[in-house]
Amino acid sequence: MTWHAQMIAADEAFDGAPLLRREFALEDGHGAVARATLTLTAQGVVEAWLNGRPVSDDVLTPGWSSYEWRLRYATYDVTALVEASSSETGTVLGLALGKGWFGGRLGWSGGGSWYGDAQGAFAQLEVEFADGSTQLVVTDDAWASGPSGVLANDLYDGQTIDARRRDDAWKLPGFVGEGWTGTHAIEFDTAKLEPYIGPSVKRWATLPVQEISTSPSGKTLVDFGQNLVGWIKVRVQGPAGSEVTIRHAEVLEHGELGVRPLRTAQATDRYILSGGVDVFEPTFTFHGFRYAEVTGWPGELKAEDLTAIAVGSELTRIGEFSSSDPLLNQFHENVVWGMRGNFVDVPTDCPQRDERLGWTGDIAAFAPTAAYLYDVDAFLSDWLVDLDLEQQHNEGIVGFVIPDVLKYMPHPEDFGKPDTTALWSDAAVWVPWDLYEAYGDTAVLERQFDSMASHVRRVKSLLSPAGVWDGNFQFGDWLDLDAPPEDPAKAKADKGVVATACAYRSARILADTAALLGRTAEQAEFEAHAAELRAAFNREYVSGGVVMSDCTTVYSLAIVFGLLEPADVEFAGDRLAELAADAGYRISTGFAGTPFIADALTQTGHTDVAYRLLLEKECPSWLYPVTMGATTVWERWDSMLPDGTINPGEMTSFNHYALGAVADWMHRVVGGLAPLKPGYASVLIAPQPGGGLTEAATSLETRHGRVSVRWSLDGDLLTVDAELPDGVDGILRLPGREDQPLSGGPVSVTAEVPSSVGAVR
């Protein structure tokens, strides 16, 4: 791409939301417009129009990347818009700027504008004519700038719009506005510009009001029935200059809006009315909410006046799941909504409070589930580019968050100087491998190999003389329920055990990756390193089958990661099942153990115990939040206490996808669909009924076509209906029967199974 445009800024601040416009005429004598392309980006977020018509339905463009080294641009085919706009009066390319991630608040320290104060726009319109000539319209100091109706905008705090200041004539030829001035070029290195790899952010759902009520204190509350991420579109008419305020939150506490979990995020939109019918849509912010508190509404608030708009990266749904248990189905739906709400350009931890950061530990745990539910290949590949860049500029360290804005913030004392940390930093290895397993394309491994190797080598440099990873700061089994609310890292599981287990898994994956890519020297290096880690783990942490700290998480990791000697595996599985029973089949794992405990039980012959955990309803459990009315997965097992009080911990989100990672096990074991080869080129159909479920179904649109499984259990008779696409083979594995080879097409089998299958114990 040859760049002719400049990054430009308005000559005045215009409340952090300037409008920019350039009026032009198409050149004569070249024939009809053959093609017109607009390339667009910003330091901030930007929206574009041609003669009043929106260029795209994208929002929050260009999203959030590691701006120090990489700014993505969007490219739009605007041929039809240019053709429709060409007239004797001319054409206007108009841009509206907001602060976004570049110029707004980021992180809990209260600071913002971490990437600089120079809010700017960059646009290059190329019009190709029938005779082959090209006309360029680019951002430069010939553009005009002026005020918008936006008085304030921030992703955390919300948006304020004054309808009296809005005048859509600025998007059209001939406009002369009061208070308009010029623009100027600002320093910018076009070498940072890269096209999107992942999808843009769009509106993806609209939700009507479910209920309007009055709180005990007399406030007007609106319930949309679903915890979502986006904003509320408002239609209102009232006296000119009057103000309507809408504050958002995920839950109610004792009948009032539960805003304490938001911490310092205001999550409040304000609208100043024009006197006519006003329609407001705050597209320079987003909120995580189910409920809204409305004040200042003129007259009676009606349900049709408000519509919730859900936004997120444009993703294609590929995986489905259902069962005979309504609560389990709702839990799965909660996983889906939690993922969509936190996949807003970056895979974030939460979408509502003063954080919303790309925590690496969350996606390291959740990537297999995400890759089944939606096609996230491009989305996560884009994020991995930033991970690699941050790592390259930080001595091989994979930060806690990507993009790593924490490097600009004061470090919490208990963190020390941030360094590589288990599970979180392991995202550098686990996420590319999960994408390869899900979609079967080695390209992601090739692109990320240096990053993966850099991480494993960094960990190796941090090992103790005993060969285990027990030194620097670790999150460990974060948010183990037995940890005090004020110290979520103080889990039962020994941090060295957790870290060394994760180090081994990463080294083992990297050795396998090197083998796939034909990197024989690196394969030998990392196989030797993995063997050393495994030996050290057993020497330092395992005695007579007992893993140090003797809790569910350490056994789960040791079993699933293949760390134990064969003689110790049976003991570990039995001990894990015993610990689960001792806990009343309530969850006793945190971030590290939760994604793996069900598989650890299944692999050691305790699938019935895994079902007991999955279907438990008392707190803490996966279904407890469902019984409390949750519509997304929570950050804590007890984000809301049984009496309806919000957990007193400072970190209490009601939309955190990480603990929903068990959905991966649900797809493979309950639904019965797993890959035998990466990308589902060959599949295993192996439902394992349990927990009293009488039926379940799952399907997946793979790169080879749709695979589906449906089973039902009637007494001792198990009926399985499956279908594989042409060219895909597989194995049907049912309890008590020999494996049956499968080929493309439908298959239906009814078999008698042991009476213990599917039982509730």
Coordinates of N, CA, C and O in Angstrom, one line a residue, residues 632-708:
T632 N -25.1 -14.9 32.2 CA -23.7 -15.0 31.8 C -22.9 -15.8 32.9 O -23.4 -15.9 34.0
V633 N -21.7 -16.2 32.6 CA -20.9 -16.8 33.6 C -20.2 -15.8 34.5 O -19.8 -14.7 34.0
W634 N -20.1 -16.1 35.7 CA -19.6 -15.1 36.7 C -18.1 -15.2 36.9 O -17.5 -16.3 36.6
E635 N -17.4 -14.2 37.4 CA -16.0 -14.2 37.7 C -15.7 -15.1 38.9 O -14.8 -15.8 39.0
R636 N -16.6 -15.0 39.9 CA -16.4 -15.8 41.2 C -17.6 -16.8 41.2 O -18.7 -16.5 40.7
W637 N -17.3 -17.9 41.8 CA -18.4 -18.9 42.0 C -19.5 -18.3 42.8 O -20.7 -18.7 42.6
D638 N -19.2 -17.3 43.6 CA -20.2 -16.7 44.5 C -20.2 -15.2 44.3 O -20.3 -14.4 45.2
S639 N -20.2 -14.8 43.0 CA -20.3 -13.3 42.8 C -21.5 -12.7 43.4 O -21.5 -11.6 43.9
M640 N -22.6 -13.5 43.4 CA -23.7 -13.1 44.2 C -24.0 -14.1 45.3 O -24.1 -15.3 44.9
L641 N -24.1 -13.7 46.5 CA -24.3 -14.7 47.6 C -25.8 -15.1 47.6 O -26.7 -14.5 47.0
P642 N -26.1 -16.3 48.2 CA -27.4 -16.8 48.2 C -28.5 -15.8 48.7 O -29.7 -16.0 48.3
D643 N -28.1 -14.9 49.6 CA -29.2 -13.9 50.1 C -29.4 -12.7 49.1 O -30.1 -11.8 49.5
G644 N -28.7 -12.8 47.9 CA -28.9 -11.7 47.0 C -27.9 -10.5 47.1 O -28.1 -9.5 46.5
T645 N -27.0 -10.7 48.0 CA -26.0 -9.7 48.3 C -24.8 -9.9 47.3 O -24.3 -11.1 47.2
I646 N -24.2 -8.9 46.8 CA -23.1 -9.0 45.9 C -21.8 -9.3 46.8 O -21.6 -8.8 47.9
N647 N -21.0 -10.2 46.3 CA -19.8 -10.6 47.0 C -19.0 -9.4 47.4 O -18.8 -8.4 46.6
P648 N -18.5 -9.3 48.6 CA -17.8 -8.1 49.1 C -16.4 -7.9 48.4 O -15.8 -6.8 48.6
G649 N -15.9 -8.9 47.7 CA -14.6 -8.7 47.1 C -14.6 -7.6 46.1 O -15.6 -7.3 45.4
E650 N -13.4 -6.9 45.9 CA -13.3 -5.8 45.0 C -13.5 -6.2 43.6 O -14.0 -5.5 42.8
M651 N -13.1 -7.4 43.3 CA -13.3 -8.0 41.9 C -14.5 -8.9 41.9 O -14.4 -10.0 42.4
T652 N -15.6 -8.3 41.4 CA -16.8 -9.2 41.3 C -17.5 -8.8 40.0 O -18.3 -7.9 40.0
S653 N -17.2 -9.6 39.0 CA -17.9 -9.4 37.7 C -18.9 -10.5 37.6 O -18.8 -11.6 38.0
F654 N -20.0 -10.1 36.8 CA -21.0 -11.1 36.5 C -21.0 -11.5 35.0 O -21.9 -12.0 34.5
N655 N -19.8 -11.2 34.4 CA -19.6 -11.6 33.0 C -18.1 -11.8 32.8 O -17.4 -11.0 32.4
H656 N -17.7 -13.1 33.1 CA -16.3 -13.5 33.0 C -16.4 -14.9 32.4 O -16.9 -15.8 33.0
Y657 N -15.8 -15.1 31.2 CA -16.0 -16.4 30.5 C -15.2 -17.5 31.1 O -15.4 -18.7 30.8
A658 N -14.1 -17.3 31.8 CA -13.1 -18.3 32.1 C -13.6 -19.5 32.8 O -13.3 -20.7 32.4
L659 N -14.5 -19.4 33.7 CA -15.0 -20.5 34.5 C -16.0 -21.3 33.6 O -16.5 -22.4 34.0
G660 N -16.4 -20.8 32.4 CA -17.2 -21.5 31.5 C -16.4 -22.5 30.6 O -17.0 -23.1 29.7
A661 N -15.1 -22.6 30.9 CA -14.3 -23.5 30.1 C -14.7 -25.0 30.1 O -14.4 -25.7 29.2
V662 N -15.5 -25.3 31.1 CA -16.0 -26.7 31.2 C -16.9 -27.1 30.0 O -17.2 -28.2 29.7
A663 N -17.4 -26.1 29.3 CA -18.2 -26.3 28.1 C -17.4 -27.2 27.1 O -18.1 -27.9 26.3
D664 N -16.1 -27.0 27.0 CA -15.3 -27.9 26.2 C -15.5 -29.4 26.5 O -15.7 -30.2 25.6
W665 N -15.5 -29.7 27.8 CA -15.8 -31.1 28.2 C -17.2 -31.5 27.9 O -17.5 -32.6 27.4
M666 N -18.2 -30.6 28.0 CA -19.5 -30.9 27.7 C -19.7 -31.2 26.2 O -20.4 -32.2 25.9
H667 N -19.0 -30.5 25.3 CA -19.1 -30.8 23.9 C -18.5 -32.2 23.6 O -19.1 -33.0 22.8
R668 N -17.4 -32.5 24.2 CA -16.7 -33.8 23.9 C -17.2 -35.0 24.6 O -17.3 -36.1 24.0
V669 N -17.6 -34.8 25.9 CA -18.0 -36.0 26.7 C -19.5 -36.1 26.8 O -20.1 -37.2 26.6
V670 N -20.2 -35.1 27.1 CA -21.7 -35.1 27.2 C -22.2 -35.2 25.8 O -23.0 -36.1 25.5
G671 N -21.8 -34.3 24.9 CA -22.3 -34.3 23.6 C -21.8 -35.5 22.8 O -22.4 -36.1 22.0
G672 N -20.5 -35.7 23.0 CA -19.9 -36.9 22.4 C -19.1 -36.6 21.1 O -19.0 -37.5 20.3
L673 N -18.7 -35.4 20.9 CA -18.0 -35.1 19.6 C -16.6 -34.5 19.9 O -16.4 -33.5 20.6
A674 N -15.5 -35.2 19.4 CA -14.2 -34.8 19.7 C -13.3 -35.0 18.4 O -13.7 -35.9 17.6
P675 N -12.3 -34.3 18.2 CA -11.4 -34.5 17.0 C -10.5 -35.7 17.3 O -9.9 -35.8 18.3
L676 N -10.3 -36.6 16.3 CA -9.3 -37.6 16.3 C -8.0 -37.0 15.6 O -6.9 -37.4 15.9
K677 N -8.2 -36.1 14.7 CA -7.2 -35.4 14.0 C -7.5 -33.9 14.1 O -8.6 -33.5 14.1
P678 N -6.4 -33.1 14.1 CA -6.7 -31.6 14.1 C -7.6 -31.2 13.0 O -7.6 -31.6 11.9
G679 N -8.5 -30.2 13.4 CA -9.5 -29.7 12.5 C -10.6 -30.6 12.2 O -11.4 -30.4 11.3
Y680 N -10.8 -31.7 13.0 CA -11.8 -32.6 12.8 C -11.8 -33.3 11.4 O -12.8 -33.7 10.9
A681 N -10.6 -33.5 10.9 CA -10.4 -34.3 9.7 C -10.8 -35.7 9.9 O -11.2 -36.5 9.0
S682 N -10.7 -36.2 11.2 CA -11.3 -37.5 11.6 C -11.9 -37.2 13.0 O -11.3 -36.4 13.8
V683 N -13.0 -37.9 13.3 CA -13.7 -37.5 14.5 C -14.0 -38.7 15.4 O -14.1 -39.9 14.9
L684 N -14.1 -38.5 16.7 CA -14.5 -39.5 17.6 C -16.0 -39.2 18.1 O -16.2 -38.1 18.6
I685 N -16.9 -40.1 17.8 CA -18.2 -40.0 18.3 C -18.3 -40.9 19.5 O -18.4 -42.1 19.4
A686 N -18.3 -40.3 20.7 CA -18.3 -41.1 22.0 C -19.0 -40.4 23.1 O -18.4 -40.0 24.1
P687 N -20.3 -40.4 23.0 CA -21.1 -39.8 24.1 C -21.0 -40.7 25.4 O -21.0 -41.9 25.3
Q688 N -20.9 -40.0 26.5 CA -20.8 -40.8 27.8 C -21.9 -40.3 28.7 O -21.7 -39.4 29.5
P689 N -23.1 -40.8 28.5 CA -24.3 -40.3 29.3 C -24.0 -40.5 30.8 O -23.3 -41.3 31.3
G690 N -24.6 -39.6 31.5 CA -24.5 -39.6 33.0 C -25.3 -38.5 33.6 O -26.0 -37.7 32.9
G691 N -25.3 -38.5 34.9 CA -26.0 -37.4 35.7 C -27.5 -37.4 35.5 O -28.2 -36.4 35.9
G692 N -28.1 -38.5 35.0 CA -29.5 -38.5 34.9 C -30.0 -37.9 33.6 O -31.2 -37.9 33.3
L693 N -29.1 -37.4 32.7 CA -29.5 -36.9 31.4 C -30.1 -38.0 30.6 O -29.6 -39.1 30.5
T694 N -31.2 -37.7 29.9 CA -31.8 -38.7 29.0 C -31.5 -38.4 27.5 O -31.8 -39.2 26.7
E695 N -31.0 -37.2 27.2 CA -30.6 -36.9 25.8 C -29.6 -35.7 25.8 O -29.6 -34.9 26.7
A696 N -28.9 -35.7 24.7 CA -28.0 -34.5 24.4 C -27.7 -34.5 23.0 O -27.8 -35.5 22.3
A697 N -27.4 -33.3 22.5 CA -27.0 -33.2 21.1 C -25.9 -32.1 21.0 O -25.9 -31.1 21.7
T698 N -25.1 -32.3 20.0 CA -24.1 -31.2 19.7 C -23.8 -31.3 18.2 O -23.9 -32.4 17.6
S699 N -23.3 -30.2 17.6 CA -23.0 -30.2 16.2 C -21.9 -29.1 16.0 O -21.7 -28.2 16.9
L700 N -21.1 -29.3 15.0 CA -20.0 -28.4 14.7 C -19.8 -28.3 13.2 O -19.7 -29.3 12.5
E701 N -19.7 -27.0 12.7 CA -19.4 -26.7 11.3 C -17.9 -26.7 11.3 O -17.2 -25.7 11.6
T702 N -17.3 -27.8 10.8 CA -15.8 -27.9 10.7 C -15.4 -27.4 9.4 O -16.2 -27.0 8.5
R703 N -14.1 -27.3 9.2 CA -13.5 -26.9 7.8 C -13.9 -27.9 6.8 O -13.8 -27.6 5.6
H704 N -14.4 -29.1 7.2 CA -14.7 -30.2 6.2 C -16.2 -30.3 6.0 O -16.6 -31.1 5.2
G705 N -17.0 -29.6 6.8 CA -18.4 -29.8 6.8 C -19.0 -30.0 8.2 O -18.3 -30.0 9.2
R706 N -20.3 -30.2 8.2 CA -21.0 -30.3 9.5 C -20.9 -31.7 10.0 O -21.2 -32.6 9.4
V707 N -20.6 -31.8 11.3 CA -20.6 -33.0 12.1 C -21.7 -32.9 13.2 O -21.7 -31.8 13.9
S708 N -22.5 -33.9 13.4 CA -23.5 -33.8 14.4 C -23.7 -35.1 15.1 O -23.4 -36.2 14.6

